[in-house]
XYZ file of C-alpha atoms in Angstrom:
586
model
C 65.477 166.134 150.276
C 62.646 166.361 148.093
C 64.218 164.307 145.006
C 63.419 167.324 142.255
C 66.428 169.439 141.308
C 65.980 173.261 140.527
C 65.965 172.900 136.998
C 62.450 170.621 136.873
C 61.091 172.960 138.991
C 62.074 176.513 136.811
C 60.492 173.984 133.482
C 57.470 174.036 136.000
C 57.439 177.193 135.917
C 57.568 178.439 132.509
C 54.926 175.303 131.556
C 52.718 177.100 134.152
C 53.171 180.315 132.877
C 54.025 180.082 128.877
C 50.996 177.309 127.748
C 48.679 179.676 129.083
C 50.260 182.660 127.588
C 50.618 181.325 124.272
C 46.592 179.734 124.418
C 45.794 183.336 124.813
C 48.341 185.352 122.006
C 47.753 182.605 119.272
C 44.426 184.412 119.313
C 40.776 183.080 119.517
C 40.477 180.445 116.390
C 44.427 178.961 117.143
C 44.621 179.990 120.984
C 40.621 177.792 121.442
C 42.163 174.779 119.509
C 45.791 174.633 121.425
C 43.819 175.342 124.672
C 41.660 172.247 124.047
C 44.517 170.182 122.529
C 46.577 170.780 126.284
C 42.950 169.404 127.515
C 42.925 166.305 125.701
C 47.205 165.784 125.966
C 46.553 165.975 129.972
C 44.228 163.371 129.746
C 46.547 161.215 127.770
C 48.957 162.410 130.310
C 46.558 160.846 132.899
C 46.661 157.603 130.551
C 49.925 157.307 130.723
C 50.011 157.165 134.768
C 47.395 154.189 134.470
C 49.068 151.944 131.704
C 53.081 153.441 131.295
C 53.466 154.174 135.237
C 51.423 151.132 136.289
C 51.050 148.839 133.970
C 47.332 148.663 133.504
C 46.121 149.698 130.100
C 42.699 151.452 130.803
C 40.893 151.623 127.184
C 37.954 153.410 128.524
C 39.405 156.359 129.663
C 36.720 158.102 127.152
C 34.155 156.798 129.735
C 35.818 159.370 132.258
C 36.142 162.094 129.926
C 32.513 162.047 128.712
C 31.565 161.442 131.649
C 33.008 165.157 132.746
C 32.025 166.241 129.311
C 28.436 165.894 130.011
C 29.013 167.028 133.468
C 29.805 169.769 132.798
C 27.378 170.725 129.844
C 24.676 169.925 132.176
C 25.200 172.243 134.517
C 26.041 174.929 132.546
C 23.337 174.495 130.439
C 20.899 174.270 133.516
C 22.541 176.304 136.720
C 23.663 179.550 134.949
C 26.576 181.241 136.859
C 26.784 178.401 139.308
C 27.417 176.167 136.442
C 30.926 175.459 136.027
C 31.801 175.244 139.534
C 28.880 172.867 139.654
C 30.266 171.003 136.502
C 33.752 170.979 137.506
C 32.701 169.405 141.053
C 30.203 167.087 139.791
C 32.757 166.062 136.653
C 35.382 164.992 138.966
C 33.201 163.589 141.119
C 31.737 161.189 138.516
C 34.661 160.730 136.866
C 36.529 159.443 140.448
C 33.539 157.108 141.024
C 33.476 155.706 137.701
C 37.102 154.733 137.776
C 36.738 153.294 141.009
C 34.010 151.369 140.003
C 35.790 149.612 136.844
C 39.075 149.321 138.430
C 37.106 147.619 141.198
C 35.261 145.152 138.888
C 38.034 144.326 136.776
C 41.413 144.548 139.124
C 39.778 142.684 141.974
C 38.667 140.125 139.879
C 42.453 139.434 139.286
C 42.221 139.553 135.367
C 45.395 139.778 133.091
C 46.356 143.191 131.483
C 44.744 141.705 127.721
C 41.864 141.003 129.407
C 41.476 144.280 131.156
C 41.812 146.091 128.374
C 39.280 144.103 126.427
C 37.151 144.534 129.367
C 37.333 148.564 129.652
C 37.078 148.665 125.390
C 33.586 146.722 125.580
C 32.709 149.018 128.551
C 33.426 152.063 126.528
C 31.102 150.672 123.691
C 28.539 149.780 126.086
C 28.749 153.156 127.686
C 28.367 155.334 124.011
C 25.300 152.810 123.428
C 23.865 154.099 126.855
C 24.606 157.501 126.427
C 22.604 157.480 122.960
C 19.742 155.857 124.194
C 19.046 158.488 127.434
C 17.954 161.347 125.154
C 16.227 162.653 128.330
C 19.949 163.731 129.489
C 22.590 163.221 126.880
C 20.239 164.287 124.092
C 21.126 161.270 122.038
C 23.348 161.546 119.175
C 22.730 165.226 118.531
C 23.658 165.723 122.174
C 23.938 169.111 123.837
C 24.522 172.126 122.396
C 24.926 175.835 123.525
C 27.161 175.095 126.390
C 28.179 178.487 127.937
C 32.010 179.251 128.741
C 33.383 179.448 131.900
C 31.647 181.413 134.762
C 32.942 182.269 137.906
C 29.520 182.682 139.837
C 28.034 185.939 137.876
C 31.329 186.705 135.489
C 31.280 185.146 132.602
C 35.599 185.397 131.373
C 36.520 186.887 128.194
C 37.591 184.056 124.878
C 41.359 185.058 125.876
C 40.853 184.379 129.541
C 39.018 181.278 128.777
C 41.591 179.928 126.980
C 44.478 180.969 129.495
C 42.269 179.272 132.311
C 41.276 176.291 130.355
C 45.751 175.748 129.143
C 46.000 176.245 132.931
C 43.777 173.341 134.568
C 45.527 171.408 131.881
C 49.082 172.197 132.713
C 48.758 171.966 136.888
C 46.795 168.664 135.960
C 49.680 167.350 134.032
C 51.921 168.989 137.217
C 50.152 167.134 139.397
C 50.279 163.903 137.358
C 54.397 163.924 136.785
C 54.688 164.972 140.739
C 52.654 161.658 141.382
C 55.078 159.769 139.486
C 58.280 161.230 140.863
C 56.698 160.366 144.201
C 57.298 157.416 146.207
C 53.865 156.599 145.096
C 54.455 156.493 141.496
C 57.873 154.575 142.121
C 55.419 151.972 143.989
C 53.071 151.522 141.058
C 55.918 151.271 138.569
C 57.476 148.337 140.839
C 54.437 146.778 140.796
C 54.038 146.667 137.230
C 57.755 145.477 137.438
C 57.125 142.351 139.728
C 53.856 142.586 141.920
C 54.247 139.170 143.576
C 57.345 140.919 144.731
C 55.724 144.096 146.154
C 52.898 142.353 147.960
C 55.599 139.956 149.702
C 57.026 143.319 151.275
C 53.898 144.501 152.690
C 51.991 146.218 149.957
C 48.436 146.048 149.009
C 48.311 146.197 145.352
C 44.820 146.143 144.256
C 44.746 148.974 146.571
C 47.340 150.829 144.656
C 46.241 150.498 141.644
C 42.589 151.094 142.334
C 43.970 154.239 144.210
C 45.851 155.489 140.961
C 42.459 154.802 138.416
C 40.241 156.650 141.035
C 42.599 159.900 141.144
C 43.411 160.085 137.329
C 39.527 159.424 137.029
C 38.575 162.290 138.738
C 41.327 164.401 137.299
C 39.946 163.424 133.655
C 36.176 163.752 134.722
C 37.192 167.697 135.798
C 39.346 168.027 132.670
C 36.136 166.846 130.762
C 33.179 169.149 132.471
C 36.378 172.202 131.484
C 36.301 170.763 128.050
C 32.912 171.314 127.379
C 33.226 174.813 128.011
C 35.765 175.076 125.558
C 34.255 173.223 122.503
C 30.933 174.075 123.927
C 28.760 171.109 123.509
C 28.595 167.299 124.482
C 28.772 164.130 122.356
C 27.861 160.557 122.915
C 31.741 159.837 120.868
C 33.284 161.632 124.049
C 32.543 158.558 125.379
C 33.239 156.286 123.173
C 35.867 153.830 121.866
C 36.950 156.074 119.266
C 38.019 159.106 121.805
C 39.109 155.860 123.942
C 41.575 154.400 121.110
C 42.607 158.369 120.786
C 44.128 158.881 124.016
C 45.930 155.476 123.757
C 47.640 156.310 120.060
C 48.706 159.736 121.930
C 50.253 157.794 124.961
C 51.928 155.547 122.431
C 53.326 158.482 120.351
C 54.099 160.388 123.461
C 55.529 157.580 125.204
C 53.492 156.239 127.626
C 56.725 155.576 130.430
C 56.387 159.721 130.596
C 53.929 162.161 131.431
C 54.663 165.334 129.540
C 55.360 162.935 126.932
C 51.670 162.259 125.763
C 51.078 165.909 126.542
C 53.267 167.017 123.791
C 52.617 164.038 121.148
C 49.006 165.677 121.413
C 48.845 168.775 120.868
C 51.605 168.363 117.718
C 49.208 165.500 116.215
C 46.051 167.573 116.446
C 47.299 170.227 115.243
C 49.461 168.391 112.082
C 45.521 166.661 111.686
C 44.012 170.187 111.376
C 46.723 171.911 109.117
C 46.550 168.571 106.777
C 42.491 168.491 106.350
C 43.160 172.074 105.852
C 45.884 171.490 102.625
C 45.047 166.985 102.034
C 42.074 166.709 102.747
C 41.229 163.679 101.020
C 44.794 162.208 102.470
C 44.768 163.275 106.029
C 44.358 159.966 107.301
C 46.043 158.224 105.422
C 49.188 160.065 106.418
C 48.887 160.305 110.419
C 48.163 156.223 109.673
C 51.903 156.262 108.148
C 53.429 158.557 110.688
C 52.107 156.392 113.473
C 53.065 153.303 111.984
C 56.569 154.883 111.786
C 56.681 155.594 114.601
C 55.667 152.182 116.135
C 58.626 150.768 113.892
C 61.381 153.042 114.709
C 60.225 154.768 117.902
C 58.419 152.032 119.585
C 59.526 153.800 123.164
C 57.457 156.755 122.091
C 59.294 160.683 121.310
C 59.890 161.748 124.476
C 62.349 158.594 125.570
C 63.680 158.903 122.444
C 64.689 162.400 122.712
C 65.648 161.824 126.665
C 68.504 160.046 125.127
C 69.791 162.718 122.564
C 69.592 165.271 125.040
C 72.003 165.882 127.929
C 71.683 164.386 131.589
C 71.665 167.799 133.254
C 68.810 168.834 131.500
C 66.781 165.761 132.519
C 64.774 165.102 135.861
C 66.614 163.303 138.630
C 65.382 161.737 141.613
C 67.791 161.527 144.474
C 67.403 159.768 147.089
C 68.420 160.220 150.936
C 69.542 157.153 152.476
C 70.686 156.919 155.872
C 71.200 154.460 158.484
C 68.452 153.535 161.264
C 68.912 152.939 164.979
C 69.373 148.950 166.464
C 66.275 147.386 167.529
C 66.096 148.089 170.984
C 64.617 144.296 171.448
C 65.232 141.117 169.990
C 63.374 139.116 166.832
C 60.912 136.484 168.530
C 59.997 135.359 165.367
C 58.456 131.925 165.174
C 56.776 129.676 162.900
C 54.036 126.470 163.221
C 52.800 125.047 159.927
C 50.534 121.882 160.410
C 49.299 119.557 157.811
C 49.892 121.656 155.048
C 48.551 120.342 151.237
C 48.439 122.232 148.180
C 47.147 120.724 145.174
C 47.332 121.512 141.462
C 44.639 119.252 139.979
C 44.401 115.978 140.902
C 48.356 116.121 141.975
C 49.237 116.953 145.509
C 52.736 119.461 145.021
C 52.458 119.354 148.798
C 50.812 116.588 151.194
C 50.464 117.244 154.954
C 53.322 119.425 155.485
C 54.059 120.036 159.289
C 57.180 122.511 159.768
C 57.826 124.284 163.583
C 60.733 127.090 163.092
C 60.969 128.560 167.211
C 64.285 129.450 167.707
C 66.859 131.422 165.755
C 68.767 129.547 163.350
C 69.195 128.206 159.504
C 66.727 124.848 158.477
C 67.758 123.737 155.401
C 65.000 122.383 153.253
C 66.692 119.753 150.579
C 64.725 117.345 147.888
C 65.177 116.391 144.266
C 63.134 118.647 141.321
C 59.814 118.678 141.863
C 59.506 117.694 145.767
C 57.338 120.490 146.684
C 60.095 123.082 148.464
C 59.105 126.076 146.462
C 55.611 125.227 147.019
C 55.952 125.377 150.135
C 57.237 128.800 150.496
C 54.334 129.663 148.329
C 51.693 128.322 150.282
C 53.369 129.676 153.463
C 54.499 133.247 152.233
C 50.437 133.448 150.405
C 51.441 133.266 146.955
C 49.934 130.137 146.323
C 46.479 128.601 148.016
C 46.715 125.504 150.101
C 43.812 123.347 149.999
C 44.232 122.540 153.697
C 46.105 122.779 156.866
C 47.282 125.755 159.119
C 50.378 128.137 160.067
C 50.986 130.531 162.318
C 53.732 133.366 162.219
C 54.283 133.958 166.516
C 50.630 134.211 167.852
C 48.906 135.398 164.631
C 46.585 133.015 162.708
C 47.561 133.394 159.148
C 46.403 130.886 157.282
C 44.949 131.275 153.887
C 45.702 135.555 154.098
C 47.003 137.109 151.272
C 51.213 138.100 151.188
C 50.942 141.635 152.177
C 49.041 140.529 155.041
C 51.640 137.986 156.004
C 54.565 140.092 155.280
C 52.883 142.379 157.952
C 52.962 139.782 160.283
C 56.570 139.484 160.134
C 57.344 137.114 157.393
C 60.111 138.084 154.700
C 60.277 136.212 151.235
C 62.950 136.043 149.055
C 62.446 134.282 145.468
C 64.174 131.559 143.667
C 64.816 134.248 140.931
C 65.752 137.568 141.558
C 62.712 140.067 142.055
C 63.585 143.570 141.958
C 62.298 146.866 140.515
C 63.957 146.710 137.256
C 63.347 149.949 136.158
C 63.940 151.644 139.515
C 67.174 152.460 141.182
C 68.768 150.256 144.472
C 68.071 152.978 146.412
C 64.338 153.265 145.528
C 64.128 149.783 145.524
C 64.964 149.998 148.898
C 63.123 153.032 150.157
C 60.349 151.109 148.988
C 60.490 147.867 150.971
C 61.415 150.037 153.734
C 57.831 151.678 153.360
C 56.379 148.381 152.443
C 54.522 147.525 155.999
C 53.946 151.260 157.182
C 52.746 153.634 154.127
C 49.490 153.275 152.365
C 48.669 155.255 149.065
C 48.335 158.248 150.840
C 51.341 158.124 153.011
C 53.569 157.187 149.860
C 51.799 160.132 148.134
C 52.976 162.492 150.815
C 56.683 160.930 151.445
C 59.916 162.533 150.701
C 62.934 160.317 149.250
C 64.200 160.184 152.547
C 64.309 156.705 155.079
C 66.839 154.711 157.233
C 67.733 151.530 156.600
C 68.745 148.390 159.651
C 72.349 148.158 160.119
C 72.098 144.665 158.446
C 70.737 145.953 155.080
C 74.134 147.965 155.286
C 76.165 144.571 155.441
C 74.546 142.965 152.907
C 74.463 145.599 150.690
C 78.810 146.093 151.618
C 78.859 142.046 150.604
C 77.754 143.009 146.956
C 79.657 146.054 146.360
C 76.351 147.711 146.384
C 76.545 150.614 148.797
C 78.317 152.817 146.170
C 75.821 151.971 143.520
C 72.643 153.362 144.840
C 71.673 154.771 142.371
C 72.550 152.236 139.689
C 69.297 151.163 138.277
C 68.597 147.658 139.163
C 68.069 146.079 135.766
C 72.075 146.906 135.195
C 73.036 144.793 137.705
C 74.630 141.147 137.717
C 72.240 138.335 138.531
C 74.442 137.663 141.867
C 73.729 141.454 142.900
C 70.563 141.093 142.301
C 70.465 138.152 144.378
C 71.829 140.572 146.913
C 69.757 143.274 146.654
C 66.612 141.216 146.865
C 67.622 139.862 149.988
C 68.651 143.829 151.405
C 65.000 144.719 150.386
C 63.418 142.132 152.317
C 65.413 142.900 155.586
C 65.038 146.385 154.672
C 61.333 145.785 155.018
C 61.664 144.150 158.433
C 61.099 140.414 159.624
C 60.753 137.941 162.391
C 61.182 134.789 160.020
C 63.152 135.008 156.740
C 61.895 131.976 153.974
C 64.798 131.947 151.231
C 64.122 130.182 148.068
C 67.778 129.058 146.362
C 69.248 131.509 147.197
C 72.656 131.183 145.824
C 71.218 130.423 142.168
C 73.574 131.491 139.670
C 76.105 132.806 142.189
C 79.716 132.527 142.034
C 81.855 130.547 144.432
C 82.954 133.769 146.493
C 79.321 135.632 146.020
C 77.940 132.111 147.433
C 80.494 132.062 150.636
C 79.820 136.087 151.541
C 76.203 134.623 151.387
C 76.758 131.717 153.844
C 78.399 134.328 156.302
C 76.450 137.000 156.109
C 72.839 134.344 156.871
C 75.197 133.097 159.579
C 75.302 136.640 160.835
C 71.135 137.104 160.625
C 70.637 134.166 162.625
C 73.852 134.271 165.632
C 73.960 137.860 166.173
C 70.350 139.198 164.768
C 68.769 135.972 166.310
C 66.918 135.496 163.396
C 65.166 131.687 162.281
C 65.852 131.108 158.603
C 63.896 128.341 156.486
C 66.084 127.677 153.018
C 65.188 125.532 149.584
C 68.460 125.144 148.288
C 70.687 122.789 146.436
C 74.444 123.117 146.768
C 75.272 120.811 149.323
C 78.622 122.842 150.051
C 76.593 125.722 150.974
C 74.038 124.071 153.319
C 77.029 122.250 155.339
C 78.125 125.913 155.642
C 75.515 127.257 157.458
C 72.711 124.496 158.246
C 71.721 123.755 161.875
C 69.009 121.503 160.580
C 67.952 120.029 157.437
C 64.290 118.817 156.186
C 63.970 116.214 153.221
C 61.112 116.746 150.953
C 60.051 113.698 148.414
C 56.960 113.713 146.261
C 55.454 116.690 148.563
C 55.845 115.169 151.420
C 58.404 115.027 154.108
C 60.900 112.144 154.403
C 62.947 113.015 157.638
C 64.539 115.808 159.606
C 68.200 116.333 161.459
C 71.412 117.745 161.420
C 73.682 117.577 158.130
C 75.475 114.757 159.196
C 72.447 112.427 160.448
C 70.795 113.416 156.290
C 74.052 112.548 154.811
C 74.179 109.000 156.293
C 70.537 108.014 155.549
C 69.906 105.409 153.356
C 66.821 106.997 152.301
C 68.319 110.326 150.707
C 70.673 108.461 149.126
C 67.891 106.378 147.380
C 66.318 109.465 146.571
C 69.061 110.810 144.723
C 70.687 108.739 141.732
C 69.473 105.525 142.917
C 72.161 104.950 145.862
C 75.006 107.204 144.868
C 75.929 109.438 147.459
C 74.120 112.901 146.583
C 76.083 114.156 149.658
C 79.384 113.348 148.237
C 81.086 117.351 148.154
């Protein structure tokens, strides 16, 4: 099932078809401007995929662009017929490599999304600076002129076939961008942007991801650029500068950025309400597209096209639909196994945990118990690769994983759940599960190429039946109770596959019945799925339930190990909780 119903793919259609059509009957002065407007709105579009889709705001895409610009004013200033073939190639080219480059300088270095930002808006300036100074090839601020239109070898097309080909690129670019984000692909970089500790504990790379999505929207811009300069027919050091940069985002904003013919749309209709008001006010021009995109900030903040997705009807909307079906039993059992050894983790000068040693060999639920601030959750940090430890070693089975990051260790077989919920808010159950049932297998390609279509374990089934969630697939996630969420969390990270499940509280703001489907159903992983469960949790009800041992953390470090009833008559837990009240009293 490919996820698009026939109505997207008849709009398709006429997009392909009309914009082009209409670029060439507005005639040459209207049909030039809309054709370049559909240039610049697809590289918002491309924006929008970057910062909306995945939650990186890029503000150099002008780097990309004039980058293609000059590309492509190079070469058909200096190749002849060859030219714009040569542009287009080399534009794209340039354009890929230069987004790689910054998202490789500025996502691996792990920065925040202000800071990223900051960083590609000083890059922009630095790059207009450079630009101007390499007269040799830009030809400084007056730079090149007399760019021919588009050749194909010795043809040079006629001003209404230029414009039809130029609204074309723009339209299949946009095409290809809004396919991308239907795609498994585009649902992976929206989760990410969701809860990216939560996507790299089921296997994904991220940085990859996201350096994936810069480089193709980077080449994409850098060959809408090299087409631009055909069109306008020169190149300009402000193509690549911050002032072109902070254009594209005010378009994504108006637009709506969570969209990708959104920004398309918001372009073209504010470049051409700029042209028709310095036309009729000129001396007020800017003063009123300031007011109409402060208005639109205040009362639109989602941007037009999510505000008109909700005054229009469902049918006439996108929909993604997912296949879910039900995957074969493993024809061999877990051996899932786990040896931590001297295990610290620091934060400072204060030791969360202090020569940890914890051996998990055998199927079965060990209960990890302590007072606030013992060092549990810590501990599932450090050993799921969320958090650094400053020394010691584990081992999932026979693979050396100490110090790796968590998509490598959820590849070795370990599954996380979190103390809170973390799900795909904005995507539905089932895609939250399609996902973390890709998590270990597909790469950015792979995810590019996938259908909605994949089997889940039998188990994911039963956990899902214990929340009432296998008839609300396709609820989106963010509507759900926190207890389903709970629920769902732990369906994703079974759904994803383990040999050793680490659960973090997980029966946090659950109800009484919620919490005793919980107990039987992590009964059922470990007896019948023979699978060894470590669990931080609390309610002393629950871990009688279902505990076959039980570890006592104090003060990061571990105070003493047995069976429930051999922790309930210590002396030493009692001390730790309440002075010598009886913690264990139900």
């Amino acid at each position: 099932m490919e996820g698009v119903d026939h109505v997207t793919n008849v709009r398709r259609m006429v997009m392909l078809i009309g914009l082009p059509f209409l670029a060439v009957v507005l005639g040459i002065y209207r049909g030039g401007q809309f054709s370049q407007f559909l240039l610049l709105g697809a590289v918002a579009a491309a924006l929008a995929l970057t910062w909306g889709i995945a939650g990186v705001l890029n503000l150099g895409q002008s780097i990309t662009f004039g980058v293609g610009v000059y590309a492509g004013a190079w070469f058909g200033l200096h190749w002849g017929g060859a030219g714009t073939v040569a542009g287009v190639v080399c534009g794209a080219v340039l354009g890929g490599v230069t987004a790689w480059v910054i998202a490789t300088v500025t996502l691996r270095r792990r920065l925040d999304v202000i800071t990223v930002a900051l960083t590609t808006f000083v890059l922009a300036l630095a790059a207009e600076d450079i630009a101007n100074q390499w007269q040799s090839v830009t030809g400084g601020e007056d730079g090149l002129n007399g760019v021919p239109g588009i050749h194909l070898g010795g043809l040079l097309l006629s001003a209404a076939e230029q414009r039809a080909a130029a609204a074309a690129v723009a339209v299949i670019a946009v095409l290809g961008f809004a396919a991308l984000a239907r795609r498994p692909y585009g649902a992976a970089l929206a989760a990410c942007r969701d809860d990216e500790r939560r996507m790299a504990s089921l296997g994904y790379d991220v940085l990859r991801l996201k350096v994936g999505v810069f480089t193709v929207t980077g080449a994409a811009v850098g060959l809408l650029g090299a087409v631009y300069a055909t069109q306008v027919q020169y190149a300009s050091t402000t193509f690549l500068g911050v002032t072109f940069a902070t254009d594209f985002v005010i378009w994504a904003l108006l637009g709506s950025r969570r969209t990708i013919w959104g920004p398309l749309v918001a372009t073209v209709l504010y470049n051409v309400g700029v042209v028709e008001l310095t036309g009729s006010a000129l001396n007020y021009w800017l003063l009123i597209t300031g007011i109409v995109f402060v208005a639109f900030v205040l009362f639109v903040p989602e941007g037009g096209a999510v505000a008109f997705q909700k005054i229009v009807p469902a049918s006439w909307q996108p929909r993604t639909s997912v296949a879910l079906g039900v995957a074969a039993e493993p024809t061999s059992e877990r051996t899932g196994s786990l040896v931590a050894s001297e295990i610290t983790c620091r934060f400072g000068s204060v030791r969360a945990v202090s020569e940890v040693s914890l051996t998990l060999s055998s199927p079965g639920i060990h209960c990890v118990i302590g007072p606030n601030g013992a060092g549990k959750s810590t501990l599932l940090d450090v050993l799921s690769g969320t958090t650094p430890a400053a020394s010691g070693s584990w081992w999932l089975g026979d693979t050396d994983v100490t110090g790796s990051t968590p998509w490598v260790i959820a590849r070795a077989g370990l599954g996380r759940k979190f103390q809170s919920p973390c799900v795909a808010t904005s995507l539905t159950v089932a895609e939250n599960l399609a996902l973390a049932r890709w998590g270990k297998s597909h790469g950015p390609l792979a995810l590019a190429r996938q259908r909605w279509e994949v089997s889940l374990p039998p188990e994911v089934w039963s956990v899902l039946g214990a929340a009432d969630l296998v008839e609300r697939t396709s609820s989106v996630a963010g509507d759900l109770s926190h207890g389903q969420r709970q629920i769902l969390e732990l369906a994703m990270t079974l759904a994803a596959g383990c040999d050793l499940l680490l659960l973090d509280e997980p029966t946090a703001g659950m109800s009484a019945n919620e919490t005793g489907r919980l107990a039987e159903l992590l009964l059922h992983l470990s007896r019948e799925r023979k699978l060894p469960l470590l669990v931080v949790e609390h309610d002393i009800a629950f871990i009688r339930s279902v505990a076959d041992e039980v570890t006592v953390m104090r003060n990061g470090s571990i105070m003493m190990s047995g069976t429930v009833a051999e922790v309930e008559g210590d002396e030493r837990v009692k001390d730790v909780y309440l002075g010598r009240s009886a913690l264990l009293e139900p």
